[in-house]
XYZ file of C-alpha atoms in Angstrom:
386
model
C 17.645 -18.168 14.943
C 15.861 -19.549 17.992
C 12.271 -19.108 19.066
C 13.474 -16.816 21.876
C 14.681 -14.096 19.537
C 13.440 -10.617 20.492
C 12.527 -8.380 17.542
C 11.771 -4.678 17.782
C 9.574 -3.528 14.890
C 9.661 0.229 14.351
C 6.501 1.525 12.691
C 2.848 0.874 13.485
C 1.484 1.150 9.949
C 0.295 -1.685 7.765
C 3.814 -2.966 6.978
C 4.987 -2.856 10.576
C 1.926 -4.461 12.123
C 1.858 -7.158 9.419
C 5.524 -7.974 10.016
C 5.115 -7.997 13.788
C 2.206 -10.429 13.569
C 4.044 -12.730 11.148
C 7.002 -12.822 13.538
C 5.051 -13.605 16.688
C 3.055 -16.305 14.886
C 6.400 -18.020 14.216
C 7.494 -17.904 17.827
C 9.488 -14.682 18.097
C 9.150 -12.241 20.952
C 7.989 -8.938 19.461
C 7.873 -5.327 20.584
C 6.124 -2.954 18.183
C 7.049 0.721 18.503
C 5.374 3.755 16.981
C 6.022 7.444 17.549
C 2.262 8.046 17.419
C -0.831 5.831 17.350
C -1.103 2.741 15.173
C -2.076 3.673 11.614
C -1.559 7.391 12.181
C 1.074 7.855 9.469
C 1.023 7.049 5.760
C -1.187 3.971 6.164
C -4.035 5.827 7.840
C -4.241 8.317 4.971
C -4.506 5.661 2.283
C -7.753 4.926 0.445
C -7.273 1.273 1.438
C -7.789 -0.445 -1.911
C -6.880 -4.127 -2.311
C -6.782 -5.509 -5.859
C -5.129 -8.119 -8.045
C -5.474 -6.531 -11.502
C -1.752 -6.413 -12.294
C 0.147 -7.250 -15.481
C 3.434 -8.430 -13.892
C 3.512 -12.125 -12.844
C 5.652 -11.369 -9.778
C 3.185 -8.703 -8.632
C 0.350 -11.204 -8.984
C 2.352 -13.796 -7.035
C 2.898 -11.284 -4.233
C -0.806 -10.607 -4.126
C -1.614 -14.322 -4.043
C 0.096 -14.513 -0.658
C -1.270 -11.147 0.500
C -4.879 -12.009 -0.336
C -4.587 -15.316 1.522
C -3.577 -13.368 4.642
C -6.416 -10.889 4.181
C -8.886 -13.759 3.916
C -7.573 -15.237 7.156
C -7.881 -11.901 8.908
C -11.337 -11.385 7.452
C -12.394 -14.699 9.008
C -11.191 -13.303 12.351
C -13.271 -10.144 12.069
C -11.459 -7.683 9.800
C -13.967 -5.843 7.603
C -13.246 -6.148 3.891
C -15.603 -4.436 1.447
C -15.757 -6.595 -1.705
C -16.928 -3.917 -4.140
C -14.719 -5.019 -7.052
C -11.846 -3.347 -8.899
C -11.991 -2.130 -12.530
C -8.723 -1.183 -14.261
C -9.224 0.787 -17.472
C -7.302 0.256 -20.713
C -6.799 2.944 -23.330
C -5.113 0.968 -26.132
C -5.262 -2.437 -27.743
C -1.734 -3.099 -26.459
C -3.025 -2.553 -22.929
C -5.963 -4.861 -23.605
C -3.526 -7.556 -24.676
C -1.632 -7.042 -21.407
C -4.912 -7.392 -19.498
C -5.696 -10.624 -21.351
C -2.369 -11.999 -20.141
C -3.190 -10.728 -16.662
C -6.496 -12.571 -16.706
C -4.727 -15.847 -17.519
C -2.103 -15.302 -14.803
C -4.752 -14.396 -12.257
C -6.715 -17.531 -13.070
C -3.584 -19.603 -12.447
C -3.187 -17.830 -9.102
C -6.789 -18.604 -8.134
C -8.268 -15.148 -8.753
C -11.348 -14.267 -10.771
C -10.988 -11.534 -13.383
C -13.271 -10.553 -16.263
C -12.372 -8.661 -19.427
C -14.703 -5.984 -20.798
C -14.552 -4.244 -24.140
C -15.331 -0.545 -24.362
C -19.021 -1.052 -25.165
C -19.388 -3.339 -22.124
C -17.812 -1.122 -19.462
C -21.067 0.576 -18.515
C -22.359 -2.818 -17.411
C -19.953 -2.425 -14.484
C -20.127 1.366 -14.028
C -23.295 2.823 -15.610
C -22.107 6.428 -15.133
C -18.718 5.849 -16.761
C -17.751 7.793 -19.885
C -15.947 5.348 -22.182
C -14.439 8.025 -24.404
C -10.802 7.233 -25.155
C -11.006 3.739 -23.674
C -10.467 0.338 -25.258
C -11.869 -1.690 -22.364
C -10.819 -2.926 -18.951
C -10.425 -5.791 -16.502
C -12.652 -6.324 -13.473
C -11.947 -8.303 -10.315
C -15.292 -8.868 -8.565
C -13.733 -10.088 -5.315
C -11.387 -7.122 -4.861
C -12.329 -4.093 -2.806
C -11.200 -1.892 0.050
C -10.760 -1.796 3.786
C -10.278 0.903 6.375
C -6.476 1.173 6.757
C -6.678 2.556 10.291
C -8.960 -0.324 11.238
C -6.473 -2.753 9.647
C -3.600 -1.476 11.790
C -5.739 -1.519 14.940
C -6.936 -5.049 14.144
C -3.393 -6.336 13.621
C -2.240 -4.601 16.792
C -4.988 -6.368 18.741
C -4.011 -9.698 17.168
C -0.411 -9.066 18.187
C -1.356 -8.271 21.791
C -3.588 -11.344 21.988
C -0.562 -13.503 21.155
C 1.656 -11.888 23.773
C 3.281 -9.131 21.756
C 4.031 -5.700 23.189
C 2.589 -2.648 21.437
C 4.093 0.656 22.544
C 2.341 3.631 20.980
C 3.537 7.244 21.350
C 7.000 5.802 21.830
C 9.461 7.517 19.502
C 12.866 6.033 18.782
C 15.412 8.808 19.311
C 18.736 6.954 19.269
C 20.045 3.533 18.334
C 23.291 1.729 18.944
C 24.747 -1.701 18.569
C 25.392 -3.709 21.714
C 26.832 -7.211 22.112
C 24.381 -9.607 20.473
C 21.944 -6.971 19.288
C 20.755 -3.392 19.573
C 19.653 -0.822 22.127
C 16.945 1.612 21.091
C 16.525 4.759 23.129
C 12.899 5.841 23.036
C 10.706 8.445 24.662
C 9.312 5.554 26.722
C 12.671 4.228 27.860
C 15.318 1.901 26.376
C 14.498 -1.255 24.421
C 17.115 -3.984 24.003
C 16.557 -6.481 21.206
C 18.294 -9.012 18.985
C 16.922 -7.741 15.670
C 15.408 -4.464 14.463
C 12.854 -4.211 11.661
C 12.651 -0.740 10.144
C 9.056 -0.441 8.931
C 8.659 3.272 9.577
C 7.193 4.185 6.195
C 8.045 7.732 5.133
C 10.155 8.019 8.294
C 12.221 4.897 7.485
C 15.225 6.860 6.098
C 15.507 8.669 9.436
C 15.470 5.395 11.351
C 18.126 3.979 9.011
C 20.272 7.067 9.638
C 20.255 6.312 13.377
C 22.215 3.175 12.501
C 24.531 5.011 10.099
C 22.772 3.648 7.020
C 21.426 5.502 3.983
C 17.988 4.405 2.846
C 16.350 5.970 -0.185
C 12.583 6.005 0.311
C 10.885 8.938 -1.367
C 7.946 10.504 0.500
C 5.586 11.227 -2.392
C 2.609 13.418 -1.650
C -0.814 12.138 -2.686
C -4.165 13.812 -2.227
C -7.662 12.435 -1.910
C -11.147 13.932 -1.909
C -14.624 12.809 -1.103
C -17.266 13.253 -3.804
C -20.699 13.950 -2.350
C -23.856 12.953 -4.220
C -27.397 14.288 -3.931
C -28.747 10.739 -3.960
C -27.401 7.181 -4.036
C -26.336 5.793 -7.403
C -28.529 2.694 -7.243
C -25.444 0.457 -7.414
C -22.097 0.181 -5.638
C -19.308 1.973 -7.478
C -16.324 -0.401 -7.692
C -12.787 0.844 -7.441
C -11.939 2.292 -10.873
C -8.300 2.919 -11.816
C -7.102 4.742 -14.950
C -3.505 3.523 -14.903
C -1.710 0.525 -16.410
C 2.060 0.169 -16.092
C 2.525 3.906 -15.653
C 0.226 4.877 -18.541
C -2.995 6.786 -17.904
C -4.113 9.749 -15.812
C -3.757 7.937 -12.496
C -7.308 8.940 -11.546
C -9.068 6.451 -9.286
C -12.337 6.510 -7.427
C -14.559 4.149 -5.466
C -17.638 3.805 -3.288
C -17.302 4.999 0.309
C -20.912 5.425 1.471
C -24.340 5.470 -0.163
C -23.991 9.163 -1.028
C -20.217 9.438 -1.174
C -17.266 8.378 -3.323
C -13.545 8.673 -2.569
C -11.194 9.811 -5.334
C -7.457 10.411 -5.691
C -4.707 10.550 -8.310
C -2.044 7.854 -8.407
C 0.714 10.116 -9.685
C 2.710 9.243 -12.777
C 5.231 12.077 -12.369
C 7.687 12.419 -9.503
C 7.606 15.479 -7.254
C 10.205 16.388 -4.599
C 10.199 14.235 -1.476
C 8.129 15.650 1.389
C 9.180 16.118 4.993
C 6.887 13.660 6.811
C 6.879 15.853 9.935
C 6.116 19.147 8.187
C 4.107 18.593 5.002
C 0.679 20.098 4.370
C -1.759 17.291 5.165
C -4.695 19.104 3.547
C -5.693 18.841 -0.102
C -4.361 21.829 -2.014
C -6.505 23.877 -4.414
C -4.484 22.780 -7.450
C -5.146 19.121 -6.625
C -8.858 19.778 -6.107
C -9.048 21.438 -9.514
C -7.197 18.583 -11.231
C -9.363 15.937 -9.591
C -12.521 17.856 -10.461
C -11.522 18.057 -14.138
C -10.603 14.374 -14.392
C -13.763 13.266 -12.578
C -15.939 15.418 -14.820
C -14.276 13.817 -17.847
C -14.750 10.234 -16.646
C -18.012 10.578 -14.642
C -19.842 13.449 -16.349
C -23.376 12.611 -15.215
C -23.171 11.866 -11.490
C -26.312 13.068 -9.685
C -25.542 16.393 -8.034
C -21.865 15.586 -7.489
C -19.748 18.068 -5.541
C -16.359 17.884 -3.876
C -16.254 17.379 -0.128
C -13.484 16.987 2.424
C -9.937 16.457 1.256
C -6.660 15.326 2.766
C -3.079 14.513 1.816
C -0.846 11.597 2.711
C 2.530 10.195 1.700
C 3.416 7.252 -0.521
C 6.788 5.768 0.545
C 8.229 5.135 -2.942
C 11.414 3.385 -4.056
C 13.525 3.911 -7.179
C 11.895 1.031 -9.102
C 8.478 1.286 -7.387
C 8.830 -2.129 -5.750
C 9.053 -2.451 -1.969
C 12.226 -2.995 0.013
C 12.208 -6.161 2.118
C 15.427 -7.467 3.634
C 18.724 -6.260 5.135
C 20.106 -3.063 3.663
C 23.623 -4.295 4.488
C 24.279 -8.031 3.957
C 26.933 -7.815 6.685
C 24.263 -6.754 9.181
C 21.384 -9.259 8.899
C 19.960 -8.124 12.230
C 18.743 -4.848 10.750
C 15.908 -5.557 8.293
C 13.990 -3.026 6.197
C 10.305 -3.558 5.339
C 8.851 -0.628 3.438
C 8.539 1.373 0.263
C 5.207 -0.122 -0.804
C 4.174 3.204 -2.353
C 0.584 3.449 -3.545
C 0.195 -0.321 -3.148
C 1.468 -0.465 0.426
C -1.800 -1.538 2.039
C -2.463 -4.404 -0.357
C 1.155 -5.597 -0.234
C 1.653 -5.211 3.512
C 0.648 -8.808 4.453
C 3.160 -10.375 2.054
C 5.830 -7.813 2.917
C 5.368 -8.885 6.523
C 5.750 -12.563 5.641
C 8.934 -11.953 3.654
C 10.310 -9.668 6.360
C 9.741 -12.413 8.931
C 11.551 -14.830 6.616
C 14.641 -12.610 6.614
C 14.571 -12.250 10.406
C 14.033 -15.910 11.264
C 15.434 -17.804 8.267
C 18.018 -15.390 6.902
C 16.429 -15.594 3.448
C 12.967 -15.590 1.813
C 11.219 -18.959 1.969
C 7.554 -17.957 1.636
C 7.475 -16.333 -1.809
C 9.476 -17.532 -4.802
C 11.711 -14.796 -6.178
C 11.350 -12.517 -3.154
C 15.108 -11.909 -3.149
C 14.280 -9.350 -5.836
C 12.915 -7.086 -3.079
C 16.260 -6.764 -1.291
C 17.363 -3.109 -1.006
C 20.549 -3.711 -2.989
C 22.729 -0.771 -4.107
C 21.258 -0.830 -7.619
C 17.769 -0.480 -6.122
C 18.536 1.719 -3.106
C 18.899 4.869 -5.167
C 17.168 8.274 -5.089
C 13.867 8.228 -6.926
C 14.371 11.838 -7.958
C 17.838 13.252 -8.450
C 18.358 16.689 -6.920
C 19.706 19.230 -9.485
Protein backbone atom coordinates (compact mmCIF):
# COMPACT_ATOMS: atom_id res chain seq x y z
CA UNK A 1 0.00 0.00 0.00
CA UNK A 2 1.19 3.52 -0.74
CA UNK A 3 0.93 6.63 1.38
CA UNK A 4 -1.73 7.95 -1.02
CA UNK A 5 -4.28 5.30 -0.11
CA UNK A 6 -7.73 6.73 0.68
CA UNK A 7 -9.57 4.98 3.53
CA UNK A 8 -13.20 5.54 4.43
CA UNK A 9 -13.86 4.69 8.08
CA UNK A 10 -17.54 4.11 8.84
CA UNK A 11 -18.39 4.81 12.47
CA UNK A 12 -17.54 7.78 14.68
CA UNK A 13 -17.33 5.93 17.99
CA UNK A 14 -14.20 5.10 19.92
CA UNK A 15 -13.13 2.28 17.56
CA UNK A 16 -13.71 4.29 14.40
CA UNK A 17 -12.04 7.48 15.56
CA UNK A 18 -9.07 5.53 16.97
CA UNK A 19 -8.62 3.67 13.69
CA UNK A 20 -8.96 6.83 11.62
CA UNK A 21 -6.29 8.59 13.66
CA UNK A 22 -3.91 5.63 13.49
CA UNK A 23 -4.30 5.57 9.71
CA UNK A 24 -3.70 9.26 9.11
CA UNK A 25 -0.68 9.23 11.43
CA UNK A 26 0.83 6.63 9.07
CA UNK A 27 0.25 8.70 5.97
CA UNK A 28 -3.13 7.54 4.69
CA UNK A 29 -5.83 9.87 3.46
CA UNK A 30 -8.85 9.37 5.71
CA UNK A 31 -12.54 10.20 5.56
CA UNK A 32 -14.50 9.41 8.72
CA UNK A 33 -18.25 8.95 8.28
CA UNK A 34 -20.96 8.76 10.91
CA UNK A 35 -24.73 8.68 10.53
CA UNK A 36 -25.02 10.96 13.56
CA UNK A 37 -22.57 12.96 15.69
CA UNK A 38 -19.25 11.55 16.87
CA UNK A 39 -19.73 9.41 19.98
CA UNK A 40 -23.51 9.40 19.71
CA UNK A 41 -23.90 5.62 19.47
CA UNK A 42 -22.71 2.83 21.75
CA UNK A 43 -19.52 4.65 22.79
CA UNK A 44 -21.31 7.70 24.14
CA UNK A 45 -23.46 5.56 26.43
CA UNK A 46 -20.52 3.74 27.99
CA UNK A 47 -19.34 4.43 31.54
CA UNK A 48 -15.86 4.99 30.08
CA UNK A 49 -13.77 2.80 32.37
CA UNK A 50 -10.15 2.02 31.45
CA UNK A 51 -8.41 -0.73 33.44
CA UNK A 52 -5.73 -3.38 33.22
CA UNK A 53 -6.91 -5.87 35.88
CA UNK A 54 -7.24 -8.86 33.55
CA UNK A 55 -6.23 -12.50 34.00
CA UNK A 56 -5.49 -13.34 30.33
CA UNK A 57 -1.95 -12.48 29.14
CA UNK A 58 -3.19 -11.52 25.66
CA UNK A 59 -5.75 -9.14 27.16
CA UNK A 60 -3.01 -7.52 29.23
CA UNK A 61 -0.81 -7.23 26.14
CA UNK A 62 -3.63 -5.50 24.27
CA UNK A 63 -4.02 -3.07 27.12
CA UNK A 64 -0.28 -2.37 27.21
CA UNK A 65 -0.58 -0.86 23.74
CA UNK A 66 -3.93 0.80 24.49
CA UNK A 67 -2.70 2.49 27.66
CA UNK A 68 0.36 3.83 25.84
CA UNK A 69 -1.98 5.52 23.35
CA UNK A 70 -4.16 6.91 26.13
CA UNK A 71 -1.09 8.37 27.81
CA UNK A 72 -0.07 10.07 24.57
CA UNK A 73 -3.54 11.51 24.13
CA UNK A 74 -3.62 12.59 27.76
CA UNK A 75 -0.42 14.56 27.16
CA UNK A 76 -2.25 16.31 24.31
CA UNK A 77 -5.18 17.33 26.48
CA UNK A 78 -7.53 14.36 26.84
CA UNK A 79 -8.92 14.22 30.39
CA UNK A 80 -8.29 10.92 32.14
CA UNK A 81 -9.54 10.50 35.71
CA UNK A 82 -7.06 8.24 37.54
CA UNK A 83 -9.36 7.04 40.32
CA UNK A 84 -8.14 3.42 40.33
CA UNK A 85 -9.83 0.12 39.51
CA UNK A 86 -10.65 -2.62 42.07
CA UNK A 87 -11.67 -6.07 40.79
CA UNK A 88 -13.24 -8.27 43.45
CA UNK A 89 -12.53 -11.97 43.96
CA UNK A 90 -14.96 -14.38 45.58
CA UNK A 91 -12.84 -17.56 45.81
CA UNK A 92 -9.28 -18.60 46.50
CA UNK A 93 -9.05 -19.85 42.91
CA UNK A 94 -9.85 -16.33 41.73
CA UNK A 95 -7.26 -14.90 44.11
CA UNK A 96 -4.67 -17.20 42.58
CA UNK A 97 -5.67 -15.92 39.13
CA UNK A 98 -5.27 -12.34 40.39
CA UNK A 99 -1.81 -13.17 41.74
CA UNK A 100 -0.83 -14.32 38.26
CA UNK A 101 -2.39 -11.17 36.85
CA UNK A 102 -0.30 -9.03 39.17
CA UNK A 103 2.89 -10.69 37.91
CA UNK A 104 1.86 -10.30 34.26
CA UNK A 105 0.90 -6.67 34.79
CA UNK A 106 4.25 -5.95 36.40
CA UNK A 107 5.99 -7.41 33.35
CA UNK A 108 3.85 -5.15 31.16
CA UNK A 109 4.81 -2.08 33.20
CA UNK A 110 1.56 -1.71 35.17
CA UNK A 111 1.15 -1.32 38.91
CA UNK A 112 -1.32 -3.63 40.64
CA UNK A 113 -1.80 -4.41 44.33
CA UNK A 114 -3.42 -7.48 45.88
CA UNK A 115 -5.74 -7.12 48.87
CA UNK A 116 -7.13 -9.83 51.09
CA UNK A 117 -10.71 -9.61 52.30
CA UNK A 118 -9.83 -7.86 55.57
CA UNK A 119 -7.85 -5.22 53.63
CA UNK A 120 -10.45 -4.25 51.03
CA UNK A 121 -11.98 -1.49 53.14
CA UNK A 122 -8.63 0.29 52.99
CA UNK A 123 -9.51 0.98 49.36
CA UNK A 124 -13.31 1.33 49.69
CA UNK A 125 -14.33 2.10 53.30
CA UNK A 126 -18.05 1.60 52.55
CA UNK A 127 -17.58 -1.80 50.91
CA UNK A 128 -19.25 -4.88 52.40
CA UNK A 129 -16.73 -7.72 52.16
CA UNK A 130 -19.27 -10.47 52.75
CA UNK A 131 -18.70 -13.35 50.34
CA UNK A 132 -15.37 -11.98 49.11
CA UNK A 133 -11.88 -13.44 49.27
CA UNK A 134 -10.06 -10.26 48.25
CA UNK A 135 -9.28 -8.27 45.13
CA UNK A 136 -6.73 -6.56 42.92
CA UNK A 137 -6.34 -2.79 42.63
CA UNK A 138 -4.76 -0.76 39.85
CA UNK A 139 -4.12 2.74 41.22
CA UNK A 140 -3.38 4.28 37.82
CA UNK A 141 -6.55 3.04 36.12
CA UNK A 142 -9.69 5.13 35.94
CA UNK A 143 -12.27 6.53 33.55
CA UNK A 144 -12.79 9.12 30.87
CA UNK A 145 -15.78 10.72 29.21
CA UNK A 146 -16.39 8.57 26.10
CA UNK A 147 -18.11 11.37 24.20
CA UNK A 148 -15.17 13.64 24.97
CA UNK A 149 -12.80 10.90 23.76
CA UNK A 150 -14.52 10.67 20.38
CA UNK A 151 -14.64 14.46 20.02
CA UNK A 152 -10.96 14.72 20.98
CA UNK A 153 -9.91 12.09 18.44
CA UNK A 154 -12.05 13.74 15.78
CA UNK A 155 -10.29 17.04 16.42
CA UNK A 156 -6.90 15.31 16.24
CA UNK A 157 -7.92 13.77 12.92
CA UNK A 158 -9.01 17.12 11.47
CA UNK A 159 -5.81 18.79 12.66
CA UNK A 160 -3.82 16.28 10.59
CA UNK A 161 -5.87 16.82 7.45
CA UNK A 162 -8.53 14.15 7.84
CA UNK A 163 -12.14 14.67 6.80
CA UNK A 164 -14.86 14.16 9.40
CA UNK A 165 -18.37 13.95 7.98
CA UNK A 166 -21.02 13.78 10.69
CA UNK A 167 -24.73 13.19 10.00
CA UNK A 168 -23.63 11.39 6.87
CA UNK A 169 -25.28 7.97 6.68
CA UNK A 170 -24.01 5.29 4.34
CA UNK A 171 -27.02 3.98 2.41
CA UNK A 172 -25.44 1.88 -0.34
CA UNK A 173 -22.06 0.42 -1.19
CA UNK A 174 -20.59 -1.13 -4.29
CA UNK A 175 -17.27 -2.25 -5.60
CA UNK A 176 -15.66 -0.19 -8.34
CA UNK A 177 -12.35 -0.70 -10.14
CA UNK A 178 -9.60 -0.32 -7.54
CA UNK A 179 -11.90 0.25 -4.59
CA UNK A 180 -15.38 1.13 -3.40
CA UNK A 181 -18.11 3.72 -3.84
CA UNK A 182 -20.20 4.58 -0.81
CA UNK A 183 -23.50 6.32 -1.37
CA UNK A 184 -24.27 8.54 1.60
CA UNK A 185 -26.85 11.11 2.58
CA UNK A 186 -24.09 13.67 1.98
CA UNK A 187 -23.16 12.44 -1.48
CA UNK A 188 -20.91 9.67 -2.86
CA UNK A 189 -17.51 8.79 -1.41
CA UNK A 190 -14.97 6.88 -3.50
CA UNK A 191 -12.16 5.16 -1.62
CA UNK A 192 -9.55 2.42 -1.87
CA UNK A 193 -10.35 0.71 1.43
CA UNK A 194 -13.36 0.65 3.77
CA UNK A 195 -13.11 0.13 7.53
CA UNK A 196 -16.37 -1.01 9.09
CA UNK A 197 -16.25 0.35 12.64
CA UNK A 198 -19.97 0.99 13.01
CA UNK A 199 -20.40 -0.70 16.39
CA UNK A 200 -23.88 -2.16 16.86
CA UNK A 201 -24.66 -1.09 13.29
CA UNK A 202 -21.65 -2.94 11.82
CA UNK A 203 -23.69 -5.99 10.65
CA UNK A 204 -25.85 -3.66 8.56
CA UNK A 205 -22.81 -2.07 6.96
CA UNK A 206 -21.37 -5.52 6.23
CA UNK A 207 -24.67 -6.50 4.59
CA UNK A 208 -24.31 -3.60 2.14
CA UNK A 209 -21.26 -5.43 0.79
CA UNK A 210 -23.02 -8.81 0.78
CA UNK A 211 -21.20 -10.01 3.89
CA UNK A 212 -22.61 -11.54 7.08
CA UNK A 213 -21.13 -10.18 10.28
CA UNK A 214 -22.24 -11.51 13.65
CA UNK A 215 -22.02 -8.72 16.22
CA UNK A 216 -24.62 -9.01 18.96
CA UNK A 217 -26.13 -5.74 20.22
CA UNK A 218 -26.36 -6.47 23.95
CA UNK A 219 -28.37 -4.06 26.04
CA UNK A 220 -26.72 -2.63 29.14
CA UNK A 221 -28.16 -0.19 31.63
CA UNK A 222 -26.55 2.34 33.92
CA UNK A 223 -27.75 4.52 36.78
CA UNK A 224 -26.44 7.40 38.79
CA UNK A 225 -26.39 7.00 42.57
CA UNK A 226 -26.96 10.29 44.36
CA UNK A 227 -25.52 10.91 47.83
CA UNK A 228 -26.59 13.36 50.53
CA UNK A 229 -22.96 14.30 51.12
CA UNK A 230 -19.54 13.49 49.68
CA UNK A 231 -17.89 10.26 50.82
CA UNK A 232 -14.66 11.88 51.99
CA UNK A 233 -12.67 9.84 49.46
CA UNK A 234 -12.85 9.07 45.74
CA UNK A 235 -14.66 5.82 45.00
CA UNK A 236 -12.52 3.82 42.55
CA UNK A 237 -14.07 1.71 39.85
CA UNK A 238 -15.21 -1.51 41.55
CA UNK A 239 -16.02 -4.58 39.45
CA UNK A 240 -17.60 -7.81 40.75
CA UNK A 241 -16.68 -10.04 37.81
CA UNK A 242 -13.69 -12.25 37.01
CA UNK A 243 -13.68 -14.41 33.88
CA UNK A 244 -17.46 -14.48 33.72
CA UNK A 245 -17.94 -15.26 37.43
CA UNK A 246 -19.64 -12.76 39.74
CA UNK A 247 -22.71 -10.53 39.65
CA UNK A 248 -21.29 -8.16 37.05
CA UNK A 249 -22.10 -5.19 39.29
CA UNK A 250 -19.73 -2.25 38.89
CA UNK A 251 -19.72 1.27 40.22
CA UNK A 252 -17.41 4.26 40.38
CA UNK A 253 -17.05 7.92 41.31
CA UNK A 254 -18.64 10.43 38.94
CA UNK A 255 -18.89 13.62 41.02
CA UNK A 256 -18.49 14.56 44.68
CA UNK A 257 -22.09 13.56 45.43
CA UNK A 258 -22.65 11.02 42.67
CA UNK A 259 -21.61 7.52 41.64
CA UNK A 260 -22.28 5.71 38.36
CA UNK A 261 -23.30 2.04 38.45
CA UNK A 262 -24.16 -0.64 35.90
CA UNK A 263 -24.24 -4.41 35.47
CA UNK A 264 -21.77 -6.11 33.15
CA UNK A 265 -24.10 -8.92 32.14
CA UNK A 266 -23.07 -12.55 32.45
CA UNK A 267 -26.12 -13.93 30.63
CA UNK A 268 -26.96 -13.31 26.99
CA UNK A 269 -30.22 -11.63 26.02
CA UNK A 270 -31.61 -11.28 22.47
CA UNK A 271 -29.80 -8.81 20.23
CA UNK A 272 -31.34 -5.33 20.18
CA UNK A 273 -32.27 -3.25 17.16
CA UNK A 274 -29.84 -0.31 17.45
CA UNK A 275 -32.34 2.03 15.77
CA UNK A 276 -35.36 1.08 17.88
CA UNK A 277 -34.31 -0.07 21.35
CA UNK A 278 -35.47 1.60 24.57
CA UNK A 279 -32.57 3.85 25.57
CA UNK A 280 -33.97 4.43 29.07
CA UNK A 281 -33.24 2.27 32.10
CA UNK A 282 -36.11 -0.13 32.67
CA UNK A 283 -37.72 -0.67 36.09
CA UNK A 284 -36.47 -4.26 36.33
CA UNK A 285 -32.88 -3.09 35.84
CA UNK A 286 -33.29 -0.34 38.43
CA UNK A 287 -34.56 -2.88 40.95
CA UNK A 288 -31.70 -5.30 40.25
CA UNK A 289 -29.07 -2.58 40.53
CA UNK A 290 -30.63 -1.28 43.74
CA UNK A 291 -30.53 -4.75 45.32
CA UNK A 292 -26.92 -5.43 44.31
CA UNK A 293 -25.76 -1.98 45.43
CA UNK A 294 -27.49 -2.37 48.79
CA UNK A 295 -25.71 -5.71 49.23
CA UNK A 296 -22.25 -4.38 48.37
CA UNK A 297 -22.54 -0.76 49.64
CA UNK A 298 -25.06 -0.99 52.49
CA UNK A 299 -24.07 2.17 54.37
CA UNK A 300 -23.74 4.92 51.76
CA UNK A 301 -24.87 8.28 53.18
CA UNK A 302 -28.40 8.95 51.97
CA UNK A 303 -27.95 7.04 48.71
CA UNK A 304 -30.78 7.11 46.18
CA UNK A 305 -31.05 6.23 42.52
CA UNK A 306 -30.95 9.05 40.00
CA UNK A 307 -31.05 9.25 36.22
CA UNK A 308 -30.68 6.10 34.18
CA UNK A 309 -29.98 5.20 30.58
CA UNK A 310 -29.36 2.20 28.34
CA UNK A 311 -26.74 1.55 25.69
CA UNK A 312 -25.52 -1.34 23.57
CA UNK A 313 -22.44 -3.53 23.91
CA UNK A 314 -21.35 -4.82 20.47
CA UNK A 315 -20.47 -8.41 21.49
CA UNK A 316 -18.87 -11.25 19.54
CA UNK A 317 -19.24 -15.01 19.96
CA UNK A 318 -16.05 -15.36 22.05
CA UNK A 319 -16.21 -11.86 23.62
CA UNK A 320 -13.02 -10.73 21.87
CA UNK A 321 -13.12 -7.96 19.27
CA UNK A 322 -13.04 -8.45 15.52
CA UNK A 323 -10.12 -6.73 13.80
CA UNK A 324 -9.24 -7.58 10.22
CA UNK A 325 -10.86 -8.58 6.90
CA UNK A 326 -13.99 -10.69 7.19
CA UNK A 327 -13.13 -12.27 3.82
CA UNK A 328 -9.42 -12.98 3.17
CA UNK A 329 -10.14 -12.59 -0.55
CA UNK A 330 -11.24 -9.00 0.05
CA UNK A 331 -8.50 -7.30 2.11
CA UNK A 332 -9.86 -3.86 1.24
CA UNK A 333 -12.85 -4.32 3.52
CA UNK A 334 -11.66 -4.37 7.15
CA UNK A 335 -13.80 -4.83 10.27
CA UNK A 336 -12.89 -3.11 13.56
CA UNK A 337 -15.48 -3.73 16.25
CA UNK A 338 -17.10 -6.03 18.75
CA UNK A 339 -15.24 -4.67 21.78
CA UNK A 340 -18.29 -5.30 23.97
CA UNK A 341 -18.12 -3.93 27.50
CA UNK A 342 -14.40 -3.26 27.06
CA UNK A 343 -14.73 -1.33 23.81
CA UNK A 344 -13.58 2.04 25.15
CA UNK A 345 -10.43 0.70 26.81
CA UNK A 346 -9.55 -1.48 23.81
CA UNK A 347 -10.37 1.07 21.11
CA UNK A 348 -6.82 2.54 20.82
CA UNK A 349 -5.22 -0.86 20.22
CA UNK A 350 -8.06 -1.99 17.96
CA UNK A 351 -7.34 1.11 15.90
CA UNK A 352 -3.63 0.30 15.69
CA UNK A 353 -4.28 -3.28 14.59
CA UNK A 354 -6.94 -2.15 12.12
CA UNK A 355 -4.44 0.27 10.58
CA UNK A 356 -1.95 -2.60 10.35
CA UNK A 357 -4.39 -4.64 8.27
CA UNK A 358 -5.14 -1.69 5.98
CA UNK A 359 -1.56 -0.58 5.38
CA UNK A 360 0.52 -3.72 5.96
CA UNK A 361 -1.94 -6.50 5.15
CA UNK A 362 -1.25 -8.13 8.52
CA UNK A 363 -0.80 -7.17 12.20
CA UNK A 364 2.66 -5.83 13.01
CA UNK A 365 1.99 -3.77 16.15
CA UNK A 366 0.75 -6.41 18.59
CA UNK A 367 2.09 -9.96 18.80
CA UNK A 368 -0.65 -12.53 18.31
CA UNK A 369 -3.20 -10.04 16.97
CA UNK A 370 -4.10 -12.46 14.17
CA UNK A 371 -6.29 -14.07 16.83
CA UNK A 372 -8.72 -11.14 16.43
CA UNK A 373 -9.49 -11.92 12.78
CA UNK A 374 -13.23 -12.52 12.23
CA UNK A 375 -12.68 -16.06 10.97
CA UNK A 376 -15.65 -18.40 10.38
CA UNK A 377 -15.11 -20.15 13.72
CA UNK A 378 -15.33 -16.78 15.49
CA UNK A 379 -17.89 -15.02 13.28
CA UNK A 380 -20.83 -16.93 14.71
CA UNK A 381 -24.07 -15.87 16.42
CA UNK A 382 -23.57 -15.16 20.10
CA UNK A 383 -27.08 -16.39 20.83
CA UNK A 384 -28.71 -19.02 18.67
CA UNK A 385 -32.32 -18.28 17.75
CA UNK A 386 -34.67 -21.19 18.66
